[in-house]
Amino acid sequence: MSDCSNDTTTLGASKPATEEAKSNSEESTMAQESPKNSAAEIPVTSNGEVDDSHEHSFNRDLKRSIPSGLGLSETQITSHGFDSTKEGVIEAGAFQGCQRTQTKSGPVILADETKNPAMEKLELVRKWSLNTYKCTRQIISEKLGRGSRTVDLELEAQIDILRDNKKKYENILRLAQTLSTQLFQMVHTQRQLGDAFADLSLKSLELHEEFGYNADTQKLLAKNGETLLGAINFFIASVNTLVNKTIEDTLLTVKQYESARIEYDAYRTDLEELNLGPRDANTLPKIEQSQHLFQAHKEKYDKMRNDVSIKLKFLEENKVKVLHNQLVLFHNAIAAYFAGNQKQLEQTLKQFHIKLKTPGVDAPSWLEEQ
């Protein structure tokens, strides 16, 4: 009996020992496998730096698992170290076809689609330089007799007549101004001479009548001369307006027309040269662009030619009307002055509504100034 009890005691004591040994064996096994866990393992390179190949592998696998609706370019993956509370953050913007709107904190920067002013100025300078080069080449070729020019025979004849008439009118204007200056000096001298005769008439009793007659004559001549001077100055002002304003404005339009004609011929010549060359993929765009520029300058040339024709027509009508009145005035005034017809001379000025300036009237007296 004692032996059996001893065996039973031994078996009872060995069973817990066996279970404890098994438990210790499992704990040692878990302890050995714990360092090999991929989630806790941090590989270290030979330089002591952390190897992030597993992190990239994790990111690549995560990108592959994203639905096809979101492209990789529309998904941002931010990885943190294992010491952070977050292992990975995925930021995905709304899918909008070709566009993507990403909401971020801070100011929103919009793309500036306006053109750079410096580039616009550079483009204008480039176009101006190209246009100047073409026009200069056209002018030189025309002077050398190599280039062709567009000529409107009727319009060119009218322009030549206008320029010739302008020179002649300028000559008449210059002579009329000289006559006015000389007449003013003569009137001034006659007035002084009349004053001298009047003074001698008062001081010379024996020649009182003779000096008096001459004083009255010189004063009358001075008065008629002032009337004639007013008519001549009115004639000069009207002709000056016609020559230096009306005709000059028309000639300015003519200059613009000639510039448009040169541009038109320059681009016409350029288009003709391109049409004579080969037609391939490189030259066809140039021909189309040249055709477009030629058409634009042709429209400008036609418009300027029409403007010049209209202005020449109105100028001719205005010139006839103005010169008719002024020539009648000049003739009647000169004829009445040298005929000694004072009434006719004054009537001529009234007919043209000319008001003479009396000497000393423009300057107010000291009482009027007060």
CSV table of C-alpha atoms in Angstrom, one decimal:
chain,number,residue,atom,x,y,z
A,1,MET,CA,0.0,0.0,0.0
A,2,SER,CA,2.7,2.3,0.8
A,3,ASP,CA,4.3,1.7,-2.5
A,4,CYS,CA,1.1,2.5,-4.4
A,5,SER,CA,0.6,5.7,-2.5
A,6,ASN,CA,4.1,6.7,-3.2
A,7,ASP,CA,3.6,6.1,-6.9
A,8,THR,CA,0.4,8.0,-6.9
A,9,THR,CA,2.1,10.9,-5.2
A,10,THR,CA,4.9,10.8,-7.7
A,11,LEU,CA,2.5,10.8,-10.6
A,12,GLY,CA,0.5,13.7,-9.1
A,13,ALA,CA,3.7,15.7,-8.5
A,14,SER,CA,5.1,15.0,-12.0
A,15,LYS,CA,1.9,16.1,-13.8
A,16,PRO,CA,2.1,19.7,-12.7
A,17,ALA,CA,5.8,19.7,-13.4
A,18,THR,CA,5.2,18.5,-16.9
A,19,GLU,CA,2.6,21.2,-17.5
A,20,GLU,CA,4.9,23.9,-16.2
A,21,ALA,CA,7.7,22.7,-18.4
A,22,LYS,CA,5.4,22.8,-21.4
A,23,SER,CA,4.3,26.3,-20.5
A,24,ASN,CA,7.9,27.4,-20.2
A,25,SER,CA,8.7,25.8,-23.5
A,26,GLU,CA,5.8,27.8,-25.2
A,27,GLU,CA,6.9,31.1,-23.7
A,28,SER,CA,10.4,30.5,-24.9
A,29,THR,CA,9.1,29.7,-28.3
A,30,MET,CA,7.0,33.0,-28.4
A,31,ALA,CA,10.0,34.9,-27.2
A,32,GLN,CA,12.1,33.5,-30.0
A,33,GLU,CA,9.4,34.2,-32.6
A,34,SER,CA,8.7,37.7,-31.3
A,35,PRO,CA,11.8,39.4,-32.8
A,36,LYS,CA,10.9,37.9,-36.2
A,37,ASN,CA,7.5,39.6,-36.4
A,38,SER,CA,7.4,41.7,-39.6
A,39,ALA,CA,5.4,44.4,-38.0
A,40,ALA,CA,7.9,45.1,-35.3
A,41,GLU,CA,11.1,44.4,-37.2
A,42,ILE,CA,13.1,47.5,-38.2
A,43,PRO,CA,16.0,46.5,-40.5
A,44,VAL,CA,19.2,48.5,-40.1
A,45,THR,CA,21.7,48.9,-42.9
A,46,SER,CA,25.5,48.7,-42.6
A,47,ASN,CA,25.7,52.5,-42.2
A,48,GLY,CA,23.3,52.4,-39.3
A,49,GLU,CA,20.4,53.9,-41.3
A,50,VAL,CA,16.9,52.5,-41.2
A,51,ASP,CA,16.1,50.4,-44.3
A,52,ASP,CA,12.7,51.7,-45.7
A,53,SER,CA,12.3,49.0,-48.4
A,54,HIS,CA,9.5,47.5,-46.4
A,55,GLU,CA,7.8,50.9,-46.1
A,56,HIS,CA,8.0,51.4,-49.9
A,57,SER,CA,6.6,47.9,-50.4
A,58,PHE,CA,3.8,48.7,-48.0
A,59,ASN,CA,3.0,51.9,-50.0
A,60,ARG,CA,3.2,50.1,-53.3
A,61,ASP,CA,0.8,47.4,-52.1
A,62,LEU,CA,-1.6,50.1,-50.7
A,63,LYS,CA,-1.6,52.0,-54.1
A,64,ARG,CA,-2.5,48.8,-55.9
A,65,SER,CA,-5.4,48.2,-53.6
A,66,ILE,CA,-6.9,51.7,-54.4
A,67,PRO,CA,-10.0,51.5,-56.7
A,68,SER,CA,-9.6,52.3,-60.4
A,69,GLY,CA,-11.8,55.4,-60.1
A,70,LEU,CA,-8.8,57.2,-58.4
A,71,GLY,CA,-5.6,57.5,-60.4
A,72,LEU,CA,-2.3,57.4,-58.6
A,73,SER,CA,-1.7,61.0,-59.6
A,74,GLU,CA,-4.9,61.9,-57.7
A,75,THR,CA,-3.9,60.1,-54.5
A,76,GLN,CA,-1.3,61.2,-52.0
A,77,ILE,CA,0.2,58.7,-49.5
A,78,THR,CA,2.0,60.0,-46.5
A,79,SER,CA,4.0,57.5,-44.5
A,80,HIS,CA,5.3,58.1,-41.0
A,81,GLY,CA,7.8,56.3,-38.9
A,82,PHE,CA,6.7,53.5,-36.6
A,83,ASP,CA,7.3,55.7,-33.7
A,84,SER,CA,4.3,57.8,-34.8
A,85,THR,CA,0.8,57.2,-33.7
A,86,LYS,CA,-0.3,56.9,-37.4
A,87,GLU,CA,1.2,54.3,-39.6
A,88,GLY,CA,-0.1,55.8,-42.9
A,89,VAL,CA,-2.4,58.7,-44.1
A,90,ILE,CA,-4.1,58.6,-47.5
A,91,GLU,CA,-5.3,61.9,-49.0
A,92,ALA,CA,-7.4,61.6,-52.1
A,93,GLY,CA,-8.9,64.6,-54.0
A,94,ALA,CA,-12.3,64.5,-55.8
A,95,PHE,CA,-12.0,62.8,-59.2
A,96,GLN,CA,-13.2,65.3,-61.9
A,97,GLY,CA,-12.0,63.9,-65.2
A,98,CYS,CA,-8.9,65.8,-66.3
A,99,GLN,CA,-9.1,68.3,-63.4
A,100,ARG,CA,-8.5,67.8,-59.7
A,101,THR,CA,-9.3,70.1,-56.9
A,102,GLN,CA,-7.3,69.6,-53.8
A,103,THR,CA,-8.4,71.3,-50.6
A,104,LYS,CA,-5.6,72.5,-48.5
A,105,SER,CA,-5.4,74.9,-45.6
A,106,GLY,CA,-4.1,78.4,-46.4
A,107,PRO,CA,-4.6,80.7,-49.4
A,108,VAL,CA,-5.7,79.3,-52.8
A,109,ILE,CA,-3.4,80.2,-55.7
A,110,LEU,CA,-5.1,80.5,-59.0
A,111,ALA,CA,-3.3,80.2,-62.3
A,112,ASP,CA,-2.8,83.6,-64.0
A,113,GLU,CA,-3.8,83.1,-67.6
A,114,THR,CA,-3.3,86.8,-68.6
A,115,LYS,CA,-0.5,87.5,-71.0
A,116,ASN,CA,2.7,89.0,-69.8
A,117,PRO,CA,2.9,92.7,-70.7
A,118,ALA,CA,6.6,92.3,-71.6
A,119,MET,CA,5.8,89.5,-74.0
A,120,GLU,CA,3.1,91.6,-75.6
A,121,LYS,CA,5.5,94.5,-76.1
A,122,LEU,CA,8.1,92.1,-77.5
A,123,GLU,CA,5.5,90.7,-80.0
A,124,LEU,CA,4.5,94.2,-81.0
A,125,VAL,CA,8.1,95.2,-81.6
A,126,ARG,CA,8.6,92.0,-83.6
A,127,LYS,CA,5.6,92.7,-85.8
A,128,TRP,CA,6.7,96.4,-86.3
A,129,SER,CA,10.2,95.3,-87.2
A,130,LEU,CA,8.9,92.8,-89.8
A,131,ASN,CA,6.5,95.3,-91.3
A,132,THR,CA,9.2,98.0,-91.5
A,133,TYR,CA,11.6,95.6,-93.2
A,134,LYS,CA,9.0,94.6,-95.8
A,135,CYS,CA,8.0,98.2,-96.5
A,136,THR,CA,11.7,99.3,-96.7
A,137,ARG,CA,12.5,96.5,-99.1
A,138,GLN,CA,9.5,97.5,-101.3
A,139,ILE,CA,10.5,101.2,-101.4
A,140,ILE,CA,14.0,100.3,-102.4
A,141,SER,CA,12.9,97.9,-105.1
A,142,GLU,CA,10.6,100.5,-106.5
A,143,LYS,CA,13.3,103.2,-106.6
A,144,LEU,CA,15.7,100.7,-108.3
A,145,GLY,CA,13.0,99.8,-110.8
A,146,ARG,CA,12.8,96.2,-109.8
A,147,GLY,CA,9.6,96.1,-107.9
A,148,SER,CA,6.0,96.7,-109.1
A,149,ARG,CA,3.7,99.2,-107.5
A,150,THR,CA,-0.1,99.6,-107.6
A,151,VAL,CA,-1.1,102.8,-109.3
A,152,ASP,CA,-4.5,104.5,-109.5
A,153,LEU,CA,-4.0,106.8,-112.4
A,154,GLU,CA,-7.0,109.1,-111.8
A,155,LEU,CA,-6.3,109.4,-108.1
A,156,GLU,CA,-2.6,109.9,-108.5
A,157,ALA,CA,-3.3,112.7,-111.0
A,158,GLN,CA,-5.6,114.5,-108.6
A,159,ILE,CA,-3.0,114.2,-105.8
A,160,ASP,CA,-0.3,115.7,-108.1
A,161,ILE,CA,-2.6,118.6,-109.0
A,162,LEU,CA,-3.4,119.2,-105.3
A,163,ARG,CA,0.3,119.3,-104.4
A,164,ASP,CA,1.1,121.7,-107.2
A,165,ASN,CA,-1.8,123.9,-106.3
A,166,LYS,CA,-0.6,124.0,-102.7
A,167,LYS,CA,2.8,125.3,-103.7
A,168,LYS,CA,1.1,128.0,-105.8
A,169,TYR,CA,-1.2,129.0,-103.0
A,170,GLU,CA,1.7,129.2,-100.6
A,171,ASN,CA,3.4,131.5,-103.0
A,172,ILE,CA,0.3,133.8,-103.2
A,173,LEU,CA,0.0,133.7,-99.4
A,174,ARG,CA,3.7,134.7,-99.0
A,175,LEU,CA,3.3,137.6,-101.5
A,176,ALA,CA,0.1,138.8,-99.9
A,177,GLN,CA,1.8,138.8,-96.5
A,178,THR,CA,4.6,140.9,-98.0
A,179,LEU,CA,2.1,143.3,-99.5
A,180,SER,CA,0.4,143.6,-96.1
A,181,THR,CA,3.6,144.4,-94.3
A,182,GLN,CA,4.6,147.0,-96.9
A,183,LEU,CA,1.1,148.6,-96.8
A,184,PHE,CA,1.2,148.7,-93.1
A,185,GLN,CA,4.5,150.5,-93.2
A,186,MET,CA,3.2,152.9,-95.8
A,187,VAL,CA,0.0,153.6,-93.8
A,188,HIS,CA,2.1,154.2,-90.7
A,189,THR,CA,4.3,156.6,-92.7
A,190,GLN,CA,1.3,158.5,-94.2
A,191,ARG,CA,-0.3,158.9,-90.7
A,192,GLN,CA,3.0,160.4,-89.4
A,193,LEU,CA,3.3,162.6,-92.4
A,194,GLY,CA,-0.3,163.9,-92.0
A,195,ASP,CA,0.4,164.7,-88.3
A,196,ALA,CA,3.5,166.6,-89.3
A,197,PHE,CA,1.6,168.6,-92.0
A,198,ALA,CA,-1.1,169.4,-89.5
A,199,ASP,CA,1.4,170.7,-86.9
A,200,LEU,CA,3.1,172.9,-89.5
A,201,SER,CA,-0.3,174.2,-90.6
A,202,LEU,CA,-0.9,175.5,-87.1
A,203,LYS,CA,2.6,177.0,-86.8
A,204,SER,CA,3.0,178.5,-90.3
A,205,LEU,CA,0.3,181.1,-90.9
A,206,GLU,CA,1.5,181.9,-94.4
A,207,LEU,CA,1.3,178.3,-95.4
A,208,HIS,CA,-1.6,177.3,-93.3
A,209,GLU,CA,-3.9,176.2,-96.1
A,210,GLU,CA,-1.2,174.4,-98.1
A,211,PHE,CA,-0.1,172.4,-95.1
A,212,GLY,CA,-3.7,171.7,-94.2
A,213,TYR,CA,-4.6,170.3,-97.6
A,214,ASN,CA,-1.7,167.9,-97.5
A,215,ALA,CA,-2.5,166.9,-93.9
A,216,ASP,CA,-6.1,166.0,-94.9
A,217,THR,CA,-4.9,164.1,-98.0
A,218,GLN,CA,-2.4,162.0,-96.0
A,219,LYS,CA,-4.9,161.3,-93.3
A,220,LEU,CA,-7.5,160.2,-95.9
A,221,LEU,CA,-4.9,158.0,-97.6
A,222,ALA,CA,-4.0,156.5,-94.2
A,223,LYS,CA,-7.6,155.8,-93.4
A,224,ASN,CA,-8.2,154.1,-96.8
A,225,GLY,CA,-5.0,152.2,-96.4
A,226,GLU,CA,-6.2,150.8,-93.1
A,227,THR,CA,-9.4,149.7,-94.7
A,228,LEU,CA,-7.5,148.1,-97.5
A,229,LEU,CA,-5.1,146.5,-95.0
A,230,GLY,CA,-8.1,145.0,-93.2
A,231,ALA,CA,-9.4,143.4,-96.5
A,232,ILE,CA,-5.9,142.1,-97.3
A,233,ASN,CA,-5.4,140.6,-93.8
A,234,PHE,CA,-8.8,138.9,-94.1
A,235,PHE,CA,-7.8,137.5,-97.5
A,236,ILE,CA,-4.5,136.2,-96.0
A,237,ALA,CA,-6.3,134.5,-93.0
A,238,SER,CA,-8.8,132.7,-95.3
A,239,VAL,CA,-6.1,131.5,-97.7
A,240,ASN,CA,-3.9,130.5,-94.8
A,241,THR,CA,-6.7,128.4,-93.4
A,242,LEU,CA,-7.3,126.8,-96.7
A,243,VAL,CA,-3.6,126.0,-97.4
A,244,ASN,CA,-2.3,125.1,-93.9
A,245,LYS,CA,-5.3,123.4,-92.5
A,246,THR,CA,-7.8,122.1,-95.1
A,247,ILE,CA,-5.3,121.1,-97.8
A,248,GLU,CA,-2.8,119.9,-95.2
A,249,ASP,CA,-5.4,117.7,-93.6
A,250,THR,CA,-6.1,116.2,-97.0
A,251,LEU,CA,-2.4,115.7,-97.7
A,252,LEU,CA,-2.1,113.9,-94.3
A,253,THR,CA,-4.7,111.5,-95.5
A,254,VAL,CA,-2.8,111.1,-98.7
A,255,LYS,CA,0.3,110.2,-96.8
A,256,GLN,CA,-1.6,107.5,-94.9
A,257,TYR,CA,-3.0,106.2,-98.2
A,258,GLU,CA,0.6,106.0,-99.7
A,259,SER,CA,1.8,104.2,-96.6
A,260,ALA,CA,-1.1,101.7,-96.9
A,261,ARG,CA,-0.3,101.3,-100.6
A,262,ILE,CA,3.4,100.5,-99.8
A,263,GLU,CA,2.3,97.9,-97.2
A,264,TYR,CA,-0.2,96.4,-99.6
A,265,ASP,CA,2.4,96.1,-102.4
A,266,ALA,CA,5.0,94.7,-99.9
A,267,TYR,CA,2.7,91.9,-98.8
A,268,ARG,CA,1.4,91.3,-102.3
A,269,THR,CA,5.0,90.8,-103.5
A,270,ASP,CA,5.7,88.5,-100.5
A,271,LEU,CA,2.6,86.4,-101.4
A,272,GLU,CA,3.6,86.2,-105.0
A,273,GLU,CA,7.1,85.0,-104.1
A,274,LEU,CA,5.6,82.3,-101.9
A,275,ASN,CA,3.2,81.1,-104.6
A,276,LEU,CA,6.0,80.8,-107.1
A,277,GLY,CA,7.9,78.4,-104.7
A,278,PRO,CA,7.1,74.8,-103.9
A,279,ARG,CA,4.0,73.8,-102.0
A,280,ASP,CA,4.7,71.3,-99.2
A,281,ALA,CA,3.8,70.9,-95.5
A,282,ASN,CA,6.3,73.6,-94.5
A,283,THR,CA,5.3,76.3,-97.0
A,284,LEU,CA,1.5,75.9,-96.9
A,285,PRO,CA,1.1,77.4,-93.4
A,286,LYS,CA,3.4,80.3,-94.5
A,287,ILE,CA,1.3,80.8,-97.7
A,288,GLU,CA,-2.0,80.8,-95.7
A,289,GLN,CA,-0.6,83.4,-93.2
A,290,SER,CA,0.7,85.5,-96.0
A,291,GLN,CA,-2.6,85.3,-97.7
A,292,HIS,CA,-4.3,86.5,-94.5
A,293,LEU,CA,-1.9,89.4,-94.1
A,294,PHE,CA,-2.3,90.4,-97.7
A,295,GLN,CA,-6.1,90.4,-97.5
A,296,ALA,CA,-6.0,92.6,-94.3
A,297,HIS,CA,-3.7,95.2,-96.0
A,298,LYS,CA,-5.7,95.1,-99.1
A,299,GLU,CA,-8.8,96.1,-97.2
A,300,LYS,CA,-6.9,98.9,-95.5
A,301,TYR,CA,-5.6,100.1,-98.8
A,302,ASP,CA,-9.1,100.1,-100.3
A,303,LYS,CA,-10.4,102.0,-97.3
A,304,MET,CA,-7.7,104.7,-97.5
A,305,ARG,CA,-8.2,105.1,-101.2
A,306,ASN,CA,-11.9,105.7,-100.7
A,307,ASP,CA,-11.2,108.2,-97.9
A,308,VAL,CA,-8.7,110.1,-100.2
A,309,SER,CA,-11.2,110.3,-103.0
A,310,ILE,CA,-14.0,111.6,-100.7
A,311,LYS,CA,-11.7,114.2,-99.2
A,312,LEU,CA,-10.4,115.4,-102.5
A,313,LYS,CA,-14.0,115.9,-103.7
A,314,PHE,CA,-15.0,117.9,-100.7
A,315,LEU,CA,-11.7,119.9,-100.8
A,316,GLU,CA,-12.3,120.9,-104.4
A,317,GLU,CA,-15.8,122.2,-103.6
A,318,ASN,CA,-14.6,124.1,-100.5
A,319,LYS,CA,-11.6,125.5,-102.3
A,320,VAL,CA,-13.7,126.9,-105.2
A,321,LYS,CA,-16.2,128.5,-102.7
A,322,VAL,CA,-13.5,130.0,-100.5
A,323,LEU,CA,-11.3,131.3,-103.2
A,324,HIS,CA,-14.2,132.8,-105.2
A,325,ASN,CA,-15.2,135.0,-102.3
A,326,GLN,CA,-11.7,135.9,-101.3
A,327,LEU,CA,-10.6,136.8,-104.9
A,328,VAL,CA,-13.7,139.0,-105.3
A,329,LEU,CA,-12.9,140.8,-102.0
A,330,PHE,CA,-9.3,141.3,-102.9
A,331,HIS,CA,-10.1,142.7,-106.4
A,332,ASN,CA,-12.8,145.1,-105.2
A,333,ALA,CA,-10.8,146.4,-102.3
A,334,ILE,CA,-7.6,147.1,-104.4
A,335,ALA,CA,-9.7,148.7,-107.2
A,336,ALA,CA,-11.6,150.9,-104.8
A,337,TYR,CA,-8.5,152.0,-103.0
A,338,PHE,CA,-6.4,153.0,-106.0
A,339,ALA,CA,-9.5,154.6,-107.6
A,340,GLY,CA,-9.9,156.8,-104.5
A,341,ASN,CA,-13.5,155.5,-104.0
A,342,GLN,CA,-13.8,155.5,-100.3
A,343,LYS,CA,-17.4,154.6,-100.2
A,344,GLN,CA,-16.9,151.6,-102.5
A,345,LEU,CA,-14.0,150.4,-100.3
A,346,GLU,CA,-16.1,150.6,-97.2
A,347,GLN,CA,-19.0,148.9,-98.9
A,348,THR,CA,-16.7,146.0,-99.9
A,349,LEU,CA,-15.8,145.4,-96.3
A,350,LYS,CA,-19.4,145.5,-95.2
A,351,GLN,CA,-20.3,143.0,-97.9
A,352,PHE,CA,-17.9,140.5,-96.4
A,353,HIS,CA,-18.7,141.4,-92.8
A,354,ILE,CA,-15.2,142.6,-92.0
A,355,LYS,CA,-14.7,144.8,-88.9
A,356,LEU,CA,-11.7,147.0,-88.8
A,357,LYS,CA,-9.8,147.6,-85.6
A,358,THR,CA,-9.5,151.2,-84.8
A,359,PRO,CA,-6.0,152.1,-83.5
A,360,GLY,CA,-6.0,152.5,-79.7
A,361,VAL,CA,-9.4,151.0,-79.2
A,362,ASP,CA,-8.1,147.6,-78.0
A,363,ALA,CA,-6.1,149.3,-75.2
A,364,PRO,CA,-8.5,150.5,-72.5
A,365,SER,CA,-7.9,153.8,-70.8
A,366,TRP,CA,-6.8,154.1,-67.2
A,367,LEU,CA,-10.4,155.1,-66.2
A,368,GLU,CA,-11.8,151.9,-67.8
A,369,GLU,CA,-9.2,149.9,-66.0
A,370,GLN,CA,-10.3,151.3,-62.7
